[in-house]
Amino acid sequence: MSDVLVLPSAQTEMLEAVKSQREEQSFFLLPEDNQRLSNLCGQYDEHLTQIAARLKVSIEHRGSYFKIISRGLVDNEKSVYQAQIVIKQLYIDAEKQTLSPSNVQLYLQESALDSLLENKAKKPVPEANQSMILKLRNKTIKARGVNQTSYLKKVESCDINFGIGPAGTGKTYLAVALAVKALEEGSVQRLILARPAVEAGEHLGFLPGDLAQKIDPYLRPLYDALYEMLGFDQVEKLIERNVIEVAPLAFMRGRTLNEAFVILDEAQNTTREQMKMFLTRLGFGSKAIITGDMTQTDLPSRQSSGLHQVVDILSDVKGVNFTFFDKKDVVRHEMVQRVVAAYEVYESKEKDNNTVNSKK
């Protein structure tokens, strides 16, 4: 006869309490389709592992039967509920496209799960058709998340728009997409993309080549977005015809930009005077988008950023809109989101320490 382990009553009660805290949900994915199921789960179940890590649950499955179990944390029921919705939606998508870890990450990002989990009310994941879609001739671009959708809608209704937030939130990429769409539809006659040629620790004078070649690397992200949306040959032709102009911010002085879609990227590196200069270039039938990340200013320490100041100056001006992105909107590698969050915590502590020291 095997030994029977008898637990003291206190331990038994504790185990029952833990068990009662654990929420779980079982369901079948129908119709059964082994190919879709394999696509959903990924190699060695990597997609399920990704979802489980993000939502802090455990996912078990045998064929089309799935069980989601909480890890005994706060908001167990909500996490389990959201995981179930994500898996079911991705199973639908798995019929139409080959899923990858990046697809899964973007879906989790697009669904704004972090915001939903922070909210005590149980809400379903937003449906895909709530996201805004830009259809270009060579590419279809879908807004990822609430802030990106709001950003696109604001640009439609206002002539001056600001997209402010950390790296990887899509603010510049979407701005270029909107500019290309406006050009293809004929609502503007040219695109003008500008960046301040401010060094991030390097000096222009030590770079090889003439002035244009020295400045070119600073404008490369804008070129890359254009090439992806229009194709290399088409971009080169449009640049030759001056339909597309990619130039340093300093080249904007003294000009009036009519029937143009103007983008100022890396605006955190503008001075106050440069920001005012740029905003007063706008002519009839034109739109402007200004993007920047206030945490990555490369100006000399004694100079104030024009982007910091303009938020206070124009926040109540009619026809000007601001969209503020945060770490939850990052659509690059998942590690970028973690890096941004870590820097936010560090900089917040550093600011608090400086405040305490200044009072001594």
mmCIF file of C-alpha atoms in Angstrom:
data_model
loop_
_atom_site.group_PDB
_atom_site.id
_atom_site.type_symbol
_atom_site.label_atom_id
_atom_site.label_comp_id
_atom_site.label_asym_id
_atom_site.label_seq_id
_atom_site.Cartn_x
_atom_site.Cartn_y
_atom_site.Cartn_z
ATOM 1 C CA MET A 1 0.000 0.000 0.000
ATOM 2 C CA SER A 2 1.416 3.384 -0.976
ATOM 3 C CA ASP A 3 1.992 6.058 1.581
ATOM 4 C CA VAL A 4 -0.690 8.738 1.817
ATOM 5 C CA LEU A 5 0.472 12.284 2.415
ATOM 6 C CA VAL A 6 -1.840 14.126 4.778
ATOM 7 C CA LEU A 7 -1.511 17.902 4.717
ATOM 8 C CA PRO A 8 -2.217 20.030 7.779
ATOM 9 C CA SER A 9 -5.522 21.871 7.496
ATOM 10 C CA ALA A 10 -3.794 25.285 7.144
ATOM 11 C CA GLN A 11 -1.778 24.062 4.133
ATOM 12 C CA THR A 12 -4.880 22.520 2.582
ATOM 13 C CA GLU A 13 -6.761 25.796 2.923
ATOM 14 C CA MET A 14 -3.831 27.675 1.379
ATOM 15 C CA LEU A 15 -3.726 25.359 -1.641
ATOM 16 C CA GLU A 16 -7.487 25.690 -2.109
ATOM 17 C CA ALA A 17 -7.173 29.485 -1.963
ATOM 18 C CA VAL A 18 -4.434 29.485 -4.623
ATOM 19 C CA LYS A 19 -6.452 27.117 -6.784
ATOM 20 C CA SER A 20 -9.530 29.334 -6.518
ATOM 21 C CA GLN A 21 -7.448 32.348 -7.652
ATOM 22 C CA ARG A 22 -6.404 30.561 -10.821
ATOM 23 C CA GLU A 23 -8.742 31.242 -13.713
ATOM 24 C CA GLU A 24 -8.872 28.988 -16.746
ATOM 25 C CA GLN A 25 -10.789 28.717 -19.989
ATOM 26 C CA SER A 26 -11.158 25.774 -22.362
ATOM 27 C CA PHE A 27 -12.363 25.899 -25.956
ATOM 28 C CA PHE A 28 -12.089 24.264 -29.389
ATOM 29 C CA LEU A 29 -10.909 26.027 -32.551
ATOM 30 C CA LEU A 30 -13.419 25.264 -35.291
ATOM 31 C CA PRO A 31 -13.506 24.256 -38.044
ATOM 32 C CA GLU A 32 -10.644 21.882 -37.392
ATOM 33 C CA ASP A 33 -7.795 22.443 -39.852
ATOM 34 C CA ASN A 34 -4.342 21.049 -39.128
ATOM 35 C CA GLN A 35 -2.603 23.442 -41.522
ATOM 36 C CA ARG A 36 -4.214 26.510 -39.957
ATOM 37 C CA LEU A 37 -3.506 25.138 -36.506
ATOM 38 C CA SER A 38 0.175 24.659 -37.333
ATOM 39 C CA ASN A 39 0.303 28.178 -38.775
ATOM 40 C CA LEU A 40 -1.297 29.575 -35.622
ATOM 41 C CA CYS A 41 0.993 27.797 -33.174
ATOM 42 C CA GLY A 42 4.232 28.423 -35.071
ATOM 43 C CA GLN A 43 7.395 26.360 -35.004
ATOM 44 C CA TYR A 44 7.721 24.639 -31.613
ATOM 45 C CA ASP A 45 4.630 26.615 -30.477
ATOM 46 C CA GLU A 46 6.619 29.878 -30.578
ATOM 47 C CA HIS A 47 3.540 31.983 -31.336
ATOM 48 C CA LEU A 48 1.647 30.558 -28.372
ATOM 49 C CA THR A 49 4.690 31.159 -26.152
ATOM 50 C CA GLN A 50 4.748 34.751 -27.364
ATOM 51 C CA ILE A 51 1.070 35.285 -26.500
ATOM 52 C CA ALA A 52 1.447 33.568 -23.128
ATOM 53 C CA ALA A 53 4.431 35.740 -22.174
ATOM 54 C CA ARG A 54 2.669 38.955 -23.166
ATOM 55 C CA LEU A 55 -0.563 38.179 -21.327
ATOM 56 C CA LYS A 56 1.043 36.333 -18.390
ATOM 57 C CA VAL A 57 -0.921 33.126 -18.857
ATOM 58 C CA SER A 58 -0.138 29.475 -19.629
ATOM 59 C CA ILE A 59 -1.469 27.975 -22.864
ATOM 60 C CA GLU A 60 -1.961 24.233 -23.280
ATOM 61 C CA HIS A 61 -3.364 22.541 -26.342
ATOM 62 C CA ARG A 62 -3.930 19.131 -27.853
ATOM 63 C CA GLY A 63 -4.938 19.426 -31.469
ATOM 64 C CA SER A 64 -7.730 21.988 -31.724
ATOM 65 C CA TYR A 65 -8.514 21.803 -27.988
ATOM 66 C CA PHE A 66 -7.016 24.724 -26.026
ATOM 67 C CA LYS A 67 -6.837 25.495 -22.348
ATOM 68 C CA ILE A 68 -5.679 28.872 -21.039
ATOM 69 C CA ILE A 69 -4.674 29.062 -17.400
ATOM 70 C CA SER A 70 -3.815 32.156 -15.401
ATOM 71 C CA ARG A 71 -0.606 32.349 -13.411
ATOM 72 C CA GLY A 72 -2.357 33.403 -10.205
ATOM 73 C CA LEU A 73 -1.733 37.114 -10.818
ATOM 74 C CA VAL A 74 -3.969 40.179 -10.605
ATOM 75 C CA ASP A 75 -6.739 40.448 -13.235
ATOM 76 C CA ASN A 76 -6.558 36.710 -13.959
ATOM 77 C CA GLU A 77 -9.961 36.532 -15.583
ATOM 78 C CA LYS A 78 -9.259 39.405 -17.919
ATOM 79 C CA SER A 79 -5.892 37.997 -19.058
ATOM 80 C CA VAL A 80 -7.411 34.606 -19.799
ATOM 81 C CA TYR A 81 -10.300 36.236 -21.637
ATOM 82 C CA GLN A 82 -7.990 38.343 -23.802
ATOM 83 C CA ALA A 83 -5.732 35.392 -24.625
ATOM 84 C CA GLN A 84 -8.758 33.429 -25.824
ATOM 85 C CA ILE A 85 -9.847 36.268 -28.132
ATOM 86 C CA VAL A 86 -6.325 36.708 -29.531
ATOM 87 C CA ILE A 87 -5.947 33.001 -30.318
ATOM 88 C CA LYS A 88 -9.351 32.833 -32.007
ATOM 89 C CA GLN A 89 -8.668 35.922 -34.117
ATOM 90 C CA LEU A 90 -5.228 34.703 -35.160
ATOM 91 C CA TYR A 91 -6.771 31.348 -36.106
ATOM 92 C CA ILE A 92 -9.039 33.247 -38.522
ATOM 93 C CA ASP A 93 -6.028 35.143 -39.917
ATOM 94 C CA ALA A 94 -4.067 31.895 -40.256
ATOM 95 C CA GLU A 95 -6.396 30.844 -43.081
ATOM 96 C CA LYS A 96 -5.433 33.875 -45.192
ATOM 97 C CA GLN A 97 -1.762 34.482 -44.396
ATOM 98 C CA THR A 98 1.347 32.810 -43.060
ATOM 99 C CA LEU A 99 1.843 33.998 -39.499
ATOM 100 C CA SER A 100 5.251 34.927 -38.115
ATOM 101 C CA PRO A 101 6.450 36.171 -34.722
ATOM 102 C CA SER A 102 6.377 39.720 -36.104
ATOM 103 C CA ASN A 103 2.743 39.280 -37.251
ATOM 104 C CA VAL A 104 1.778 38.067 -33.789
ATOM 105 C CA GLN A 105 3.616 40.941 -32.121
ATOM 106 C CA LEU A 106 1.940 43.509 -34.383
ATOM 107 C CA TYR A 107 -1.471 42.001 -33.703
ATOM 108 C CA LEU A 108 -0.884 42.167 -29.951
ATOM 109 C CA GLN A 109 0.264 45.769 -30.398
ATOM 110 C CA GLU A 110 -2.648 46.680 -32.631
ATOM 111 C CA SER A 111 -5.150 45.245 -30.175
ATOM 112 C CA ALA A 112 -3.933 47.609 -27.427
ATOM 113 C CA LEU A 113 -3.990 44.722 -24.959
ATOM 114 C CA ASP A 114 -1.899 46.535 -22.359
ATOM 115 C CA SER A 115 -4.466 49.323 -22.147
ATOM 116 C CA LEU A 116 -7.316 46.854 -21.915
ATOM 117 C CA LEU A 117 -5.627 44.890 -19.156
ATOM 118 C CA GLU A 118 -4.962 48.061 -17.165
ATOM 119 C CA ASN A 119 -8.643 48.924 -17.433
ATOM 120 C CA LYS A 120 -10.739 47.081 -14.864
ATOM 121 C CA ALA A 121 -13.685 46.821 -17.228
ATOM 122 C CA LYS A 122 -13.630 43.709 -19.366
ATOM 123 C CA LYS A 123 -13.584 44.810 -22.992
ATOM 124 C CA PRO A 124 -13.101 42.804 -26.168
ATOM 125 C CA VAL A 125 -10.117 43.281 -28.438
ATOM 126 C CA PRO A 126 -10.846 45.973 -31.044
ATOM 127 C CA GLU A 127 -11.861 44.469 -34.367
ATOM 128 C CA ALA A 128 -9.485 44.856 -37.282
ATOM 129 C CA ASN A 129 -11.900 47.039 -39.238
ATOM 130 C CA GLN A 130 -11.597 49.759 -36.612
ATOM 131 C CA SER A 131 -8.034 50.397 -37.772
ATOM 132 C CA MET A 132 -7.482 52.881 -40.580
ATOM 133 C CA ILE A 133 -5.996 51.613 -43.852
ATOM 134 C CA LEU A 134 -4.020 53.651 -46.388
ATOM 135 C CA LYS A 135 -4.162 52.199 -49.896
ATOM 136 C CA LEU A 136 -1.252 53.319 -52.063
ATOM 137 C CA ARG A 137 -0.594 52.133 -55.610
ATOM 138 C CA ASN A 138 2.224 49.810 -54.575
ATOM 139 C CA LYS A 139 1.407 49.138 -50.929
ATOM 140 C CA THR A 140 -1.386 48.929 -48.393
ATOM 141 C CA ILE A 141 -0.558 50.289 -44.944
ATOM 142 C CA LYS A 142 -2.643 49.553 -41.879
ATOM 143 C CA ALA A 143 -2.609 51.632 -38.721
ATOM 144 C CA ARG A 144 -1.373 49.657 -35.714
ATOM 145 C CA GLY A 145 -3.243 50.562 -32.558
ATOM 146 C CA VAL A 146 -5.444 53.377 -31.331
ATOM 147 C CA ASN A 147 -2.831 56.142 -31.457
ATOM 148 C CA GLN A 148 -1.764 55.421 -35.033
ATOM 149 C CA THR A 149 -5.407 55.404 -36.157
ATOM 150 C CA SER A 150 -6.054 58.682 -34.345
ATOM 151 C CA TYR A 151 -2.883 60.152 -35.896
ATOM 152 C CA LEU A 152 -4.058 59.367 -39.439
ATOM 153 C CA LYS A 153 -7.541 60.753 -38.818
ATOM 154 C CA LYS A 154 -6.193 64.002 -37.360
ATOM 155 C CA VAL A 155 -4.023 64.593 -40.432
ATOM 156 C CA GLU A 156 -7.132 64.347 -42.611
ATOM 157 C CA SER A 157 -8.891 67.091 -40.650
ATOM 158 C CA CYS A 158 -6.049 69.511 -39.821
ATOM 159 C CA ASP A 159 -3.318 71.236 -41.834
ATOM 160 C CA ILE A 160 -0.621 71.191 -39.128
ATOM 161 C CA ASN A 161 -0.070 67.985 -37.177
ATOM 162 C CA PHE A 162 2.526 66.876 -34.648
ATOM 163 C CA GLY A 163 3.472 63.255 -33.984
ATOM 164 C CA ILE A 164 5.534 63.083 -30.792
ATOM 165 C CA GLY A 165 6.847 59.927 -29.176
ATOM 166 C CA PRO A 166 9.658 57.371 -28.863
ATOM 167 C CA ALA A 167 11.468 55.564 -31.665
ATOM 168 C CA GLY A 168 9.591 52.797 -33.426
ATOM 169 C CA THR A 169 6.053 54.156 -33.057
ATOM 170 C CA GLY A 170 5.616 54.670 -36.816
ATOM 171 C CA LYS A 171 5.174 58.440 -36.684
ATOM 172 C CA THR A 172 7.598 59.217 -39.552
ATOM 173 C CA TYR A 173 6.681 56.174 -41.654
ATOM 174 C CA LEU A 174 2.967 57.015 -41.505
ATOM 175 C CA ALA A 175 3.683 60.665 -42.275
ATOM 176 C CA VAL A 176 5.511 59.662 -45.461
ATOM 177 C CA ALA A 177 2.661 57.271 -46.351
ATOM 178 C CA LEU A 178 0.121 60.098 -45.973
ATOM 179 C CA ALA A 179 2.297 62.354 -48.122
ATOM 180 C CA VAL A 180 2.591 59.720 -50.871
ATOM 181 C CA LYS A 181 -1.188 59.138 -50.772
ATOM 182 C CA ALA A 182 -1.853 62.881 -51.138
ATOM 183 C CA LEU A 183 0.524 63.041 -54.114
ATOM 184 C CA GLU A 184 -1.059 60.023 -55.812
ATOM 185 C CA GLU A 185 -4.544 61.485 -55.327
ATOM 186 C CA GLY A 186 -3.443 64.851 -56.724
ATOM 187 C CA SER A 187 -4.397 66.848 -53.621
ATOM 188 C CA VAL A 188 -0.821 68.223 -53.516
ATOM 189 C CA GLN A 189 1.696 68.859 -56.292
ATOM 190 C CA ARG A 190 4.894 68.003 -54.442
ATOM 191 C CA LEU A 191 6.373 66.439 -51.340
ATOM 192 C CA ILE A 192 8.943 68.188 -49.221
ATOM 193 C CA LEU A 193 10.704 66.200 -46.512
ATOM 194 C CA ALA A 194 13.100 68.008 -44.195
ATOM 195 C CA ARG A 195 15.309 67.189 -41.227
ATOM 196 C CA PRO A 196 17.649 69.357 -39.173
ATOM 197 C CA ALA A 197 21.243 68.327 -39.966
ATOM 198 C CA VAL A 198 22.283 68.010 -36.330
ATOM 199 C CA GLU A 199 25.056 65.577 -35.441
ATOM 200 C CA ALA A 200 24.449 62.890 -32.842
ATOM 201 C CA GLY A 201 27.995 63.056 -31.512
ATOM 202 C CA GLU A 202 29.650 63.017 -34.950
ATOM 203 C CA HIS A 203 30.760 66.067 -36.914
ATOM 204 C CA LEU A 204 29.692 66.777 -40.479
ATOM 205 C CA GLY A 205 33.080 68.199 -41.368
ATOM 206 C CA PHE A 206 34.758 64.827 -40.901
ATOM 207 C CA LEU A 207 32.353 62.985 -43.195
ATOM 208 C CA PRO A 208 33.596 62.424 -46.771
ATOM 209 C CA GLY A 209 32.143 64.165 -49.829
ATOM 210 C CA ASP A 210 30.558 67.497 -50.678
ATOM 211 C CA LEU A 211 27.745 69.152 -48.686
ATOM 212 C CA ALA A 212 24.985 67.065 -50.306
ATOM 213 C CA GLN A 213 26.863 63.833 -49.586
ATOM 214 C CA LYS A 214 27.550 64.894 -46.002
ATOM 215 C CA ILE A 215 23.866 65.628 -45.363
ATOM 216 C CA ASP A 216 22.478 62.590 -47.197
ATOM 217 C CA PRO A 217 22.917 60.098 -44.294
ATOM 218 C CA TYR A 218 20.743 62.278 -42.052
ATOM 219 C CA LEU A 219 17.898 62.053 -44.584
ATOM 220 C CA ARG A 220 18.262 58.321 -45.234
ATOM 221 C CA PRO A 221 15.204 57.198 -43.157
ATOM 222 C CA LEU A 222 13.001 59.416 -45.336
ATOM 223 C CA TYR A 223 14.488 57.998 -48.530
ATOM 224 C CA ASP A 224 14.004 54.446 -47.240
ATOM 225 C CA ALA A 225 10.290 55.019 -46.607
ATOM 226 C CA LEU A 226 9.841 56.587 -50.051
ATOM 227 C CA TYR A 227 11.649 53.729 -51.797
ATOM 228 C CA GLU A 228 9.438 51.185 -50.043
ATOM 229 C CA MET A 229 6.205 52.937 -51.007
ATOM 230 C CA LEU A 230 6.987 54.196 -54.512
ATOM 231 C CA GLY A 231 9.916 52.111 -55.716
ATOM 232 C CA PHE A 232 13.491 53.259 -56.303
ATOM 233 C CA ASP A 233 13.108 54.253 -59.973
ATOM 234 C CA GLN A 234 9.916 56.232 -59.391
ATOM 235 C CA VAL A 235 11.424 58.139 -56.443
ATOM 236 C CA GLU A 236 14.520 59.046 -58.472
ATOM 237 C CA LYS A 237 12.367 60.331 -61.357
ATOM 238 C CA LEU A 238 10.206 62.419 -59.016
ATOM 239 C CA ILE A 239 13.309 63.869 -57.336
ATOM 240 C CA GLU A 240 14.754 64.815 -60.746
ATOM 241 C CA ARG A 241 11.498 66.623 -61.604
ATOM 242 C CA ASN A 242 11.498 68.345 -58.167
ATOM 243 C CA VAL A 243 8.155 66.722 -57.320
ATOM 244 C CA ILE A 244 9.875 65.200 -54.284
ATOM 245 C CA GLU A 245 12.402 67.287 -52.401
ATOM 246 C CA VAL A 246 14.387 65.900 -49.488
ATOM 247 C CA ALA A 247 16.412 68.653 -47.888
ATOM 248 C CA PRO A 248 17.973 69.948 -44.673
ATOM 249 C CA LEU A 249 15.738 72.234 -42.627
ATOM 250 C CA ALA A 250 18.025 75.216 -43.246
ATOM 251 C CA PHE A 251 17.047 75.117 -46.945
ATOM 252 C CA MET A 252 13.447 76.028 -46.024
ATOM 253 C CA ARG A 253 14.256 79.589 -44.954
ATOM 254 C CA GLY A 254 12.649 82.326 -47.065
ATOM 255 C CA ARG A 255 10.384 79.965 -49.007
ATOM 256 C CA THR A 256 6.576 79.757 -49.321
ATOM 257 C CA LEU A 257 5.389 76.188 -49.823
ATOM 258 C CA ASN A 258 2.117 76.093 -51.781
ATOM 259 C CA GLU A 259 0.191 72.901 -52.687
ATOM 260 C CA ALA A 260 2.790 70.811 -50.886
ATOM 261 C CA PHE A 261 2.822 68.090 -48.271
ATOM 262 C CA VAL A 262 5.652 69.035 -45.938
ATOM 263 C CA ILE A 263 7.202 66.749 -43.317
ATOM 264 C CA LEU A 264 9.696 67.859 -40.695
ATOM 265 C CA ASP A 265 11.343 64.819 -39.125
ATOM 266 C CA GLU A 266 13.534 64.710 -35.985
ATOM 267 C CA ALA A 267 11.952 67.999 -34.895
ATOM 268 C CA GLN A 268 13.371 67.647 -31.377
ATOM 269 C CA ASN A 269 16.641 68.869 -32.921
ATOM 270 C CA THR A 270 15.200 72.178 -34.097
ATOM 271 C CA THR A 271 15.888 75.360 -32.207
ATOM 272 C CA ARG A 272 13.009 77.634 -31.240
ATOM 273 C CA GLU A 273 13.828 79.942 -34.153
ATOM 274 C CA GLN A 274 13.967 77.073 -36.641
ATOM 275 C CA MET A 275 10.601 75.707 -35.543
ATOM 276 C CA LYS A 276 8.937 79.095 -35.978
ATOM 277 C CA MET A 277 10.634 79.491 -39.366
ATOM 278 C CA PHE A 278 9.379 76.105 -40.563
ATOM 279 C CA LEU A 279 5.785 76.596 -39.409
ATOM 280 C CA THR A 280 5.567 79.958 -41.191
ATOM 281 C CA ARG A 281 6.596 78.433 -44.565
ATOM 282 C CA LEU A 282 3.175 76.834 -45.088
ATOM 283 C CA GLY A 283 1.326 78.196 -48.131
ATOM 284 C CA PHE A 284 -2.102 77.674 -49.712
ATOM 285 C CA GLY A 285 -3.282 74.089 -50.182
ATOM 286 C CA SER A 286 -0.481 72.660 -48.054
ATOM 287 C CA LYS A 287 -0.257 70.316 -45.090
ATOM 288 C CA ALA A 288 2.566 69.876 -42.589
ATOM 289 C CA ILE A 289 3.465 67.020 -40.265
ATOM 290 C CA ILE A 290 6.136 67.513 -37.624
ATOM 291 C CA THR A 291 7.545 64.420 -35.928
ATOM 292 C CA GLY A 292 10.021 64.017 -33.111
ATOM 293 C CA ASP A 293 11.111 62.255 -29.953
ATOM 294 C CA MET A 294 11.644 64.602 -27.027
ATOM 295 C CA THR A 295 13.885 62.077 -25.253
ATOM 296 C CA GLN A 296 16.493 62.021 -28.046
ATOM 297 C CA THR A 297 17.541 65.642 -28.461
ATOM 298 C CA ASP A 298 21.017 66.123 -29.961
ATOM 299 C CA LEU A 299 21.158 69.910 -29.560
ATOM 300 C CA PRO A 300 23.941 71.447 -27.470
ATOM 301 C CA SER A 301 23.016 71.438 -23.782
ATOM 302 C CA ARG A 302 22.492 75.210 -23.674
ATOM 303 C CA GLN A 303 19.988 75.229 -26.550
ATOM 304 C CA SER A 304 16.283 74.600 -25.984
ATOM 305 C CA SER A 305 14.359 72.365 -28.356
ATOM 306 C CA GLY A 306 11.770 74.055 -30.538
ATOM 307 C CA LEU A 307 9.585 70.963 -30.252
ATOM 308 C CA HIS A 308 9.389 71.292 -26.451
ATOM 309 C CA GLN A 309 8.344 74.920 -26.725
ATOM 310 C CA VAL A 310 5.825 74.531 -29.559
ATOM 311 C CA VAL A 311 3.639 72.148 -27.523
ATOM 312 C CA ASP A 312 2.961 74.955 -25.047
ATOM 313 C CA ILE A 313 2.578 77.643 -27.715
ATOM 314 C CA LEU A 314 0.241 75.875 -30.162
ATOM 315 C CA SER A 315 -1.667 73.410 -27.954
ATOM 316 C CA ASP A 316 -4.813 75.590 -28.022
ATOM 317 C CA VAL A 317 -4.521 76.890 -31.589
ATOM 318 C CA LYS A 318 -7.387 75.819 -33.877
ATOM 319 C CA GLY A 319 -6.257 73.723 -36.839
ATOM 320 C CA VAL A 320 -3.196 72.339 -35.059
ATOM 321 C CA ASN A 321 -3.290 68.801 -33.664
ATOM 322 C CA PHE A 322 -0.923 66.807 -31.468
ATOM 323 C CA THR A 323 -0.669 63.017 -31.219
ATOM 324 C CA PHE A 324 1.457 61.730 -28.355
ATOM 325 C CA PHE A 325 2.784 58.191 -28.732
ATOM 326 C CA ASP A 326 4.261 56.147 -25.889
ATOM 327 C CA LYS A 327 6.098 52.871 -25.387
ATOM 328 C CA LYS A 328 2.912 50.866 -25.941
ATOM 329 C CA ASP A 329 2.786 52.119 -29.532
ATOM 330 C CA VAL A 330 6.224 50.763 -30.477
ATOM 331 C CA VAL A 331 5.845 48.434 -33.469
ATOM 332 C CA ARG A 332 9.464 47.394 -33.884
ATOM 333 C CA HIS A 333 11.114 44.446 -32.148
ATOM 334 C CA GLU A 334 9.584 43.761 -28.710
ATOM 335 C CA MET A 335 12.935 44.654 -27.123
ATOM 336 C CA VAL A 336 12.609 48.246 -28.371
ATOM 337 C CA GLN A 337 9.512 48.634 -26.202
ATOM 338 C CA ARG A 338 11.392 47.285 -23.187
ATOM 339 C CA VAL A 339 14.371 49.574 -23.826
ATOM 340 C CA VAL A 340 12.094 52.635 -24.060
ATOM 341 C CA ALA A 341 10.349 51.639 -20.803
ATOM 342 C CA ALA A 342 13.673 51.124 -19.012
ATOM 343 C CA TYR A 343 14.947 54.536 -20.096
ATOM 344 C CA GLU A 344 11.698 56.176 -18.960
ATOM 345 C CA VAL A 345 12.118 54.702 -15.480
ATOM 346 C CA TYR A 346 15.804 55.682 -15.287
ATOM 347 C CA GLU A 347 15.213 59.245 -16.517
ATOM 348 C CA SER A 348 12.295 59.685 -14.114
ATOM 349 C CA LYS A 349 14.501 58.650 -11.169
ATOM 350 C CA GLU A 350 17.306 60.896 -12.397
ATOM 351 C CA LYS A 351 14.907 63.849 -12.639
ATOM 352 C CA ASP A 352 13.601 63.213 -9.101
ATOM 353 C CA ASN A 353 17.170 63.038 -7.743
ATOM 354 C CA ASN A 354 18.108 66.302 -9.462
ATOM 355 C CA THR A 355 15.014 67.977 -7.984
ATOM 356 C CA VAL A 356 15.907 66.796 -4.479
ATOM 357 C CA ASN A 357 19.536 67.933 -4.870
ATOM 358 C CA SER A 358 18.516 71.363 -6.147
ATOM 359 C CA LYS A 359 16.390 71.924 -3.037
ATOM 360 C CA LYS A 360 19.301 71.190 -0.687
#
